[in-house]
CSV table of C-alpha atoms in Angstrom, one decimal:
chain,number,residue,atom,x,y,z
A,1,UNK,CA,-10.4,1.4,5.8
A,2,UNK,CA,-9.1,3.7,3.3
A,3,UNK,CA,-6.2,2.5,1.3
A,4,UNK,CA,-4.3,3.9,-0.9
A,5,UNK,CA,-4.6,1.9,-4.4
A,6,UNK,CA,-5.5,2.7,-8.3
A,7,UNK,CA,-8.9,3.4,-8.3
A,8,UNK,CA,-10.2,0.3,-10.4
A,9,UNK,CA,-8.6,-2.2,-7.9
A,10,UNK,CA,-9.8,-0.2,-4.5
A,11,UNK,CA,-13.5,-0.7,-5.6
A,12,UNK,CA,-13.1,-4.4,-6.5
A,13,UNK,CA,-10.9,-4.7,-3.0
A,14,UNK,CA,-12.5,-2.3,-0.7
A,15,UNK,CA,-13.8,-5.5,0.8
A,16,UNK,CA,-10.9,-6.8,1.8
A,17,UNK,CA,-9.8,-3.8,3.1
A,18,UNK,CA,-12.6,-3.4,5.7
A,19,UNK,CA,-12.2,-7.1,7.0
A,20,UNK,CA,-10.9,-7.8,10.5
A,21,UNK,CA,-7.7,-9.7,9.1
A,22,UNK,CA,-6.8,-6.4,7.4
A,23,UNK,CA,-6.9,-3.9,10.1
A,24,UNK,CA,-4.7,-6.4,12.0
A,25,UNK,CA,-2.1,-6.6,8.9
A,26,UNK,CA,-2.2,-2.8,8.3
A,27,UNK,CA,-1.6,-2.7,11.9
A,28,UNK,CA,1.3,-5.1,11.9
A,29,UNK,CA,2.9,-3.6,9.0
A,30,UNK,CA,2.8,-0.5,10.2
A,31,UNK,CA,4.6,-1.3,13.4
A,32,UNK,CA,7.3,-3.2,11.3
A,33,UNK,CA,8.2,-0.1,9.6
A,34,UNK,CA,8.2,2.0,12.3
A,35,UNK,CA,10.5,-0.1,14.3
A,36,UNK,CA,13.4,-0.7,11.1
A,37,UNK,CA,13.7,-1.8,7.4
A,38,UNK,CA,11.4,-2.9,5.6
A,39,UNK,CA,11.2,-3.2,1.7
A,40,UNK,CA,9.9,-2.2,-0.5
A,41,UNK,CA,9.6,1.4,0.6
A,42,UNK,CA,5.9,2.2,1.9
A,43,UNK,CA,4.8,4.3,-1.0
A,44,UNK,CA,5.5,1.2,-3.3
A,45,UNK,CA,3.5,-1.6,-1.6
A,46,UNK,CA,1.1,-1.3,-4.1
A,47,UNK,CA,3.0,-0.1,-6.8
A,48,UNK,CA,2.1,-3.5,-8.7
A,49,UNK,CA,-1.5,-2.2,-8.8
A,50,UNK,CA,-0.9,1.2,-9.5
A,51,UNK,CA,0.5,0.2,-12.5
A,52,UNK,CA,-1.7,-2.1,-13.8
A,53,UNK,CA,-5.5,-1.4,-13.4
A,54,UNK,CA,-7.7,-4.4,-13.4
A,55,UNK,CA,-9.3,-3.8,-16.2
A,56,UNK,CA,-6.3,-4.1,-17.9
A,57,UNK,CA,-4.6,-7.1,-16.3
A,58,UNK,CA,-3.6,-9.4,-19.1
A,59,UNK,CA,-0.6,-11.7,-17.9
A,60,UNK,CA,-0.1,-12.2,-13.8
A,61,UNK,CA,3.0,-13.6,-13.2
A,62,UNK,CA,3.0,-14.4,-9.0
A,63,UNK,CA,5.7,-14.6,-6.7
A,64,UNK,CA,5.9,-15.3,-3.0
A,65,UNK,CA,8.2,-12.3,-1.8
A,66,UNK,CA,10.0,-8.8,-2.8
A,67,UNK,CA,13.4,-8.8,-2.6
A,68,UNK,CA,15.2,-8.1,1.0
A,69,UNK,CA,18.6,-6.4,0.5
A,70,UNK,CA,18.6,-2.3,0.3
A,71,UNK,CA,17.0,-0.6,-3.2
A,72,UNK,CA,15.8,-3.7,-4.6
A,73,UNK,CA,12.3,-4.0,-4.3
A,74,UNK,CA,10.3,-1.3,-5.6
A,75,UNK,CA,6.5,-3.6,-5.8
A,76,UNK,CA,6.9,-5.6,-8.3
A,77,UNK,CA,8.2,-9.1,-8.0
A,78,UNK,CA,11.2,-10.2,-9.8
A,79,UNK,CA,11.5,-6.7,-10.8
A,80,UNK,CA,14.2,-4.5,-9.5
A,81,UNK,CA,15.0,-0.8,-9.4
A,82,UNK,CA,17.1,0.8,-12.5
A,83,UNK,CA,21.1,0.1,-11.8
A,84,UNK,CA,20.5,-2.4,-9.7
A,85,UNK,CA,22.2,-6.1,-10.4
A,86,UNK,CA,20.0,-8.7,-11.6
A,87,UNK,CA,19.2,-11.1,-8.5
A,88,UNK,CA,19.6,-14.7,-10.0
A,89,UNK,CA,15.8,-15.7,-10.7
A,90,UNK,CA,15.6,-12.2,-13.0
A,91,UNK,CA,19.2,-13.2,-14.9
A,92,UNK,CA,17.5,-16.7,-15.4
A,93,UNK,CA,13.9,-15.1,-16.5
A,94,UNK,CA,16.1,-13.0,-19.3
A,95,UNK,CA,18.0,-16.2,-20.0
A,96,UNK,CA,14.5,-17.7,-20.9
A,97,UNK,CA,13.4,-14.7,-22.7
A,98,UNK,CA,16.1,-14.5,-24.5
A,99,UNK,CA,16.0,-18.2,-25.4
A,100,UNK,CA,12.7,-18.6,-26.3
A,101,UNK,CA,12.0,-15.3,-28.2
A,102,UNK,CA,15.7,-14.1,-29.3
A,103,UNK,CA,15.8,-11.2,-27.8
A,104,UNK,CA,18.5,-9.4,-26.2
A,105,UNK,CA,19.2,-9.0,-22.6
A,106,UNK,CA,17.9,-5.8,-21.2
A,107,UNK,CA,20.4,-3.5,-19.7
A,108,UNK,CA,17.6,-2.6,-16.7
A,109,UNK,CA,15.8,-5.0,-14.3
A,110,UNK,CA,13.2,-2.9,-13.8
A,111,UNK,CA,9.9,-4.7,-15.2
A,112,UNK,CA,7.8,-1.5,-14.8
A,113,UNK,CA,7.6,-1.7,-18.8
A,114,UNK,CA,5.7,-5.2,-18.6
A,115,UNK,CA,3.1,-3.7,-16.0
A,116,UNK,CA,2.4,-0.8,-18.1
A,117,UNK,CA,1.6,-3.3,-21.0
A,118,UNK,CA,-0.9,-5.0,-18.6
A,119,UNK,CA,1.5,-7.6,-16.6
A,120,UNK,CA,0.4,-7.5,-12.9
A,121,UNK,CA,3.4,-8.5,-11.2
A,122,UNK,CA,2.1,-9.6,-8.1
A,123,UNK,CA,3.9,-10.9,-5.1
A,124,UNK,CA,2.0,-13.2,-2.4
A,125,UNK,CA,3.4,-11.3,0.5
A,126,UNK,CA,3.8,-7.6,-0.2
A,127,UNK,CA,6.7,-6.5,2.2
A,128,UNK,CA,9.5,-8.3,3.6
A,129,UNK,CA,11.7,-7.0,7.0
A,130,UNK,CA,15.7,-6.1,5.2
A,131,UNK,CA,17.8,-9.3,5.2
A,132,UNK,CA,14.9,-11.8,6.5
A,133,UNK,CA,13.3,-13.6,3.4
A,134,UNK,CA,9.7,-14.6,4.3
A,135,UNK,CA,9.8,-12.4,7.5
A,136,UNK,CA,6.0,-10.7,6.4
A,137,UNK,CA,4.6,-14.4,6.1
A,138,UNK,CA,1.6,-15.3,7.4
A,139,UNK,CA,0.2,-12.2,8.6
A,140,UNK,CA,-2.6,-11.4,6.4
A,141,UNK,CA,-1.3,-10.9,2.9
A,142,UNK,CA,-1.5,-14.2,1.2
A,143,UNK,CA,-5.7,-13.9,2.0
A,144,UNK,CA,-5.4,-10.5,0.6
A,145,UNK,CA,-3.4,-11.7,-2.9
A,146,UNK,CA,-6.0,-14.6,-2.5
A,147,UNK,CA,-8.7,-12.3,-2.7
A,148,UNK,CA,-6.6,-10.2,-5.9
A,149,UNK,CA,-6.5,-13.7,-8.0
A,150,UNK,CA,-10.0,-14.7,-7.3
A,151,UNK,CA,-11.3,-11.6,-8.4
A,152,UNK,CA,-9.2,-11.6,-11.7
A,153,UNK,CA,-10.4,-15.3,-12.5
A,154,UNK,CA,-13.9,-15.1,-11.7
A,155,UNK,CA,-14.4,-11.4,-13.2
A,156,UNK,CA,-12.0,-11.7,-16.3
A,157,UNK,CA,-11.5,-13.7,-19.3
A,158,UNK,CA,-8.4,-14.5,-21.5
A,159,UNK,CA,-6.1,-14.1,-18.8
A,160,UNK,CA,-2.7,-15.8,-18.6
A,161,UNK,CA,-1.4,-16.4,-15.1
A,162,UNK,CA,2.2,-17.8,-14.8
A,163,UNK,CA,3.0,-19.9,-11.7
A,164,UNK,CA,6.4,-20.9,-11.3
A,165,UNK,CA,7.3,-23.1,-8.9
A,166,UNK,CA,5.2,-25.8,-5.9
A,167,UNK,CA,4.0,-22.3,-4.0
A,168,UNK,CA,2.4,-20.2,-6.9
A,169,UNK,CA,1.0,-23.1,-7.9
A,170,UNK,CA,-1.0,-23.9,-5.4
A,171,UNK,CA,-1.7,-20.2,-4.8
A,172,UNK,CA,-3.6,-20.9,-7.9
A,173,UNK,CA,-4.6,-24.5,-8.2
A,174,UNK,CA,-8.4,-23.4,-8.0
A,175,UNK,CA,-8.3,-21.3,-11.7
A,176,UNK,CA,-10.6,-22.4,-14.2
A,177,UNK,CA,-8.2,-23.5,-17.2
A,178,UNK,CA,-11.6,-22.9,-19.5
A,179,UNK,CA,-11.2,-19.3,-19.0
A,180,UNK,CA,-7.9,-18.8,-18.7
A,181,UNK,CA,-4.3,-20.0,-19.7
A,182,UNK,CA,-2.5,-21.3,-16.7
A,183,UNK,CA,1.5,-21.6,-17.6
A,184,UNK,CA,3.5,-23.6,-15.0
A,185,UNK,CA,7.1,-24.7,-14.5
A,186,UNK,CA,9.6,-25.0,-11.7
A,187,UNK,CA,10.6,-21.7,-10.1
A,188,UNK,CA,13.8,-19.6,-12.1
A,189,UNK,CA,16.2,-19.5,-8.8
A,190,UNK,CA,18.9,-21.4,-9.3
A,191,UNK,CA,18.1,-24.4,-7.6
A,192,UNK,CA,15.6,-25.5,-9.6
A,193,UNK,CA,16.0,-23.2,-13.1
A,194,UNK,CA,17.4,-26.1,-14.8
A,195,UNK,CA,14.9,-29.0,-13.5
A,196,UNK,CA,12.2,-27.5,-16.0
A,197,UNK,CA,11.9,-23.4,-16.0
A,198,UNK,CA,14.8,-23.5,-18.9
A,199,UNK,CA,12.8,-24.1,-22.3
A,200,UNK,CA,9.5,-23.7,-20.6
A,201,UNK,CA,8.7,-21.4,-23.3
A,202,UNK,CA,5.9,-18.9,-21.3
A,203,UNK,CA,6.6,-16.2,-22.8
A,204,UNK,CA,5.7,-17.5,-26.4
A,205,UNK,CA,3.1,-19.3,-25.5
A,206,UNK,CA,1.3,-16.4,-23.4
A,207,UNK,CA,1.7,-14.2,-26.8
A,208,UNK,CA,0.2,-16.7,-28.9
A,209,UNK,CA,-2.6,-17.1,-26.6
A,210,UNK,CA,-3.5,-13.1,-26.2
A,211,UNK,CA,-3.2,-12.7,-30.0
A,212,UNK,CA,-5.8,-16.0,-30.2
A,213,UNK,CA,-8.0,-14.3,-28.2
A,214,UNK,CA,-7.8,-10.4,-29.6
A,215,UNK,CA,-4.8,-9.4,-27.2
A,216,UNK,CA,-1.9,-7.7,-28.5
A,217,UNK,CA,1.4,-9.6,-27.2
A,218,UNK,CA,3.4,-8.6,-24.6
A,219,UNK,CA,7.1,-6.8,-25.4
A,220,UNK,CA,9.1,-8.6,-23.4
């Protein structure tokens, strides 16, 4: 199957692409947008790759789903489009930022900045029907992401990957912690922000660890 994805990532993937489960998510997904909303918009599923060949992956920060209300997802998780209001997990991510490296709050939510630095922000399910969280679940995309994670860990050194909360987590339990840095905390949403992800201090720690090993930090 031919997809369309940054070059670096289609001949690492195209794999995955020609599998049986594929053809019957591309399938599914296809029908989903034909028959109403669905986020983000189709030219962006893979916007998180696009942005950040895999040569050049240096932090992945997963989560599980892109935003479901109209022009916030654009393919990146957490991230939102320019002039749109900071969902509660991003206003708590800046809170952390903020905390743990002084910096101000961005005006934007739009994390496109940290992909072109080498962040892969990388969702486990890559589209999502409008106003139904977790509506794309379980149709194919988590073995695909599983596939994207495997490939970075077992092909790659030096990475940091940054797994908040039980679901990411186990999404990527089976990392070797002797090649890479694995930072984990509760998730940032509300409910559980203040049960560990405040003062968790990722984004430090990932900097320190990319300079250790020849990186340049991340601008966050």
């Amino acid at each position: 199957m031919n997809v369309r994805i940054e070059d670096s990532w289609k001949q690492r993937l195209q794999g995955e692409f020609d599998k049986p489960y594929f053809e019957n998510l591309t399938r599914y997904v296809r029908s989903e947008y034909a028959a109403g909303a669905v986020y983000p918009p189709g030219a962006q599923m893979f916007a998180a790759f696009d942005a950040c060949p895999f040569d050049k992956v240096r932090v992945v920060i997963l989560g599980q789903d892109p935003y479901h209300e109209p022009g916030q997802a654009h393919g990146l998780c957490f991230s939102v489009n320019d002039g749109v209001a900071f969902p509660p997990s991003l206003v708590n991510i800046f809170k952390e930022i903020a905390d743990d490296l002084g910096k101000p709050v961005p005006t934007s939510g739009n994390l496109m900045r940290w992909a072109e630095q080498g962040v892969l922000l990388l969702n486990a399910t890559l589209t999502v029907r409008a106003h139904q969280a977790g509506s794309h679940q379980n149709k194919g995309w988590e073995t695909f992401t599983d596939a994207v994670i495997h490939r970075l860990a077992e092909e790659r050194e030096h990475i940091v990957f940054i797994l908040w909360g039980s679901y990411a987590q186990r999404k990527g339990a089976f990392i070797d912690r002797n090649r890479h840095l694995v930072l984990q905390s509760p998730h940032p949403s509300p409910l559980s922000a203040y049960r560990g992800f405040f003062g968790n201090k990722h984004f430090s720690r990932a900097n320190a660890y990319l300079q250790q090993n020849g990186y340049e930090p991340i601008d966050w």
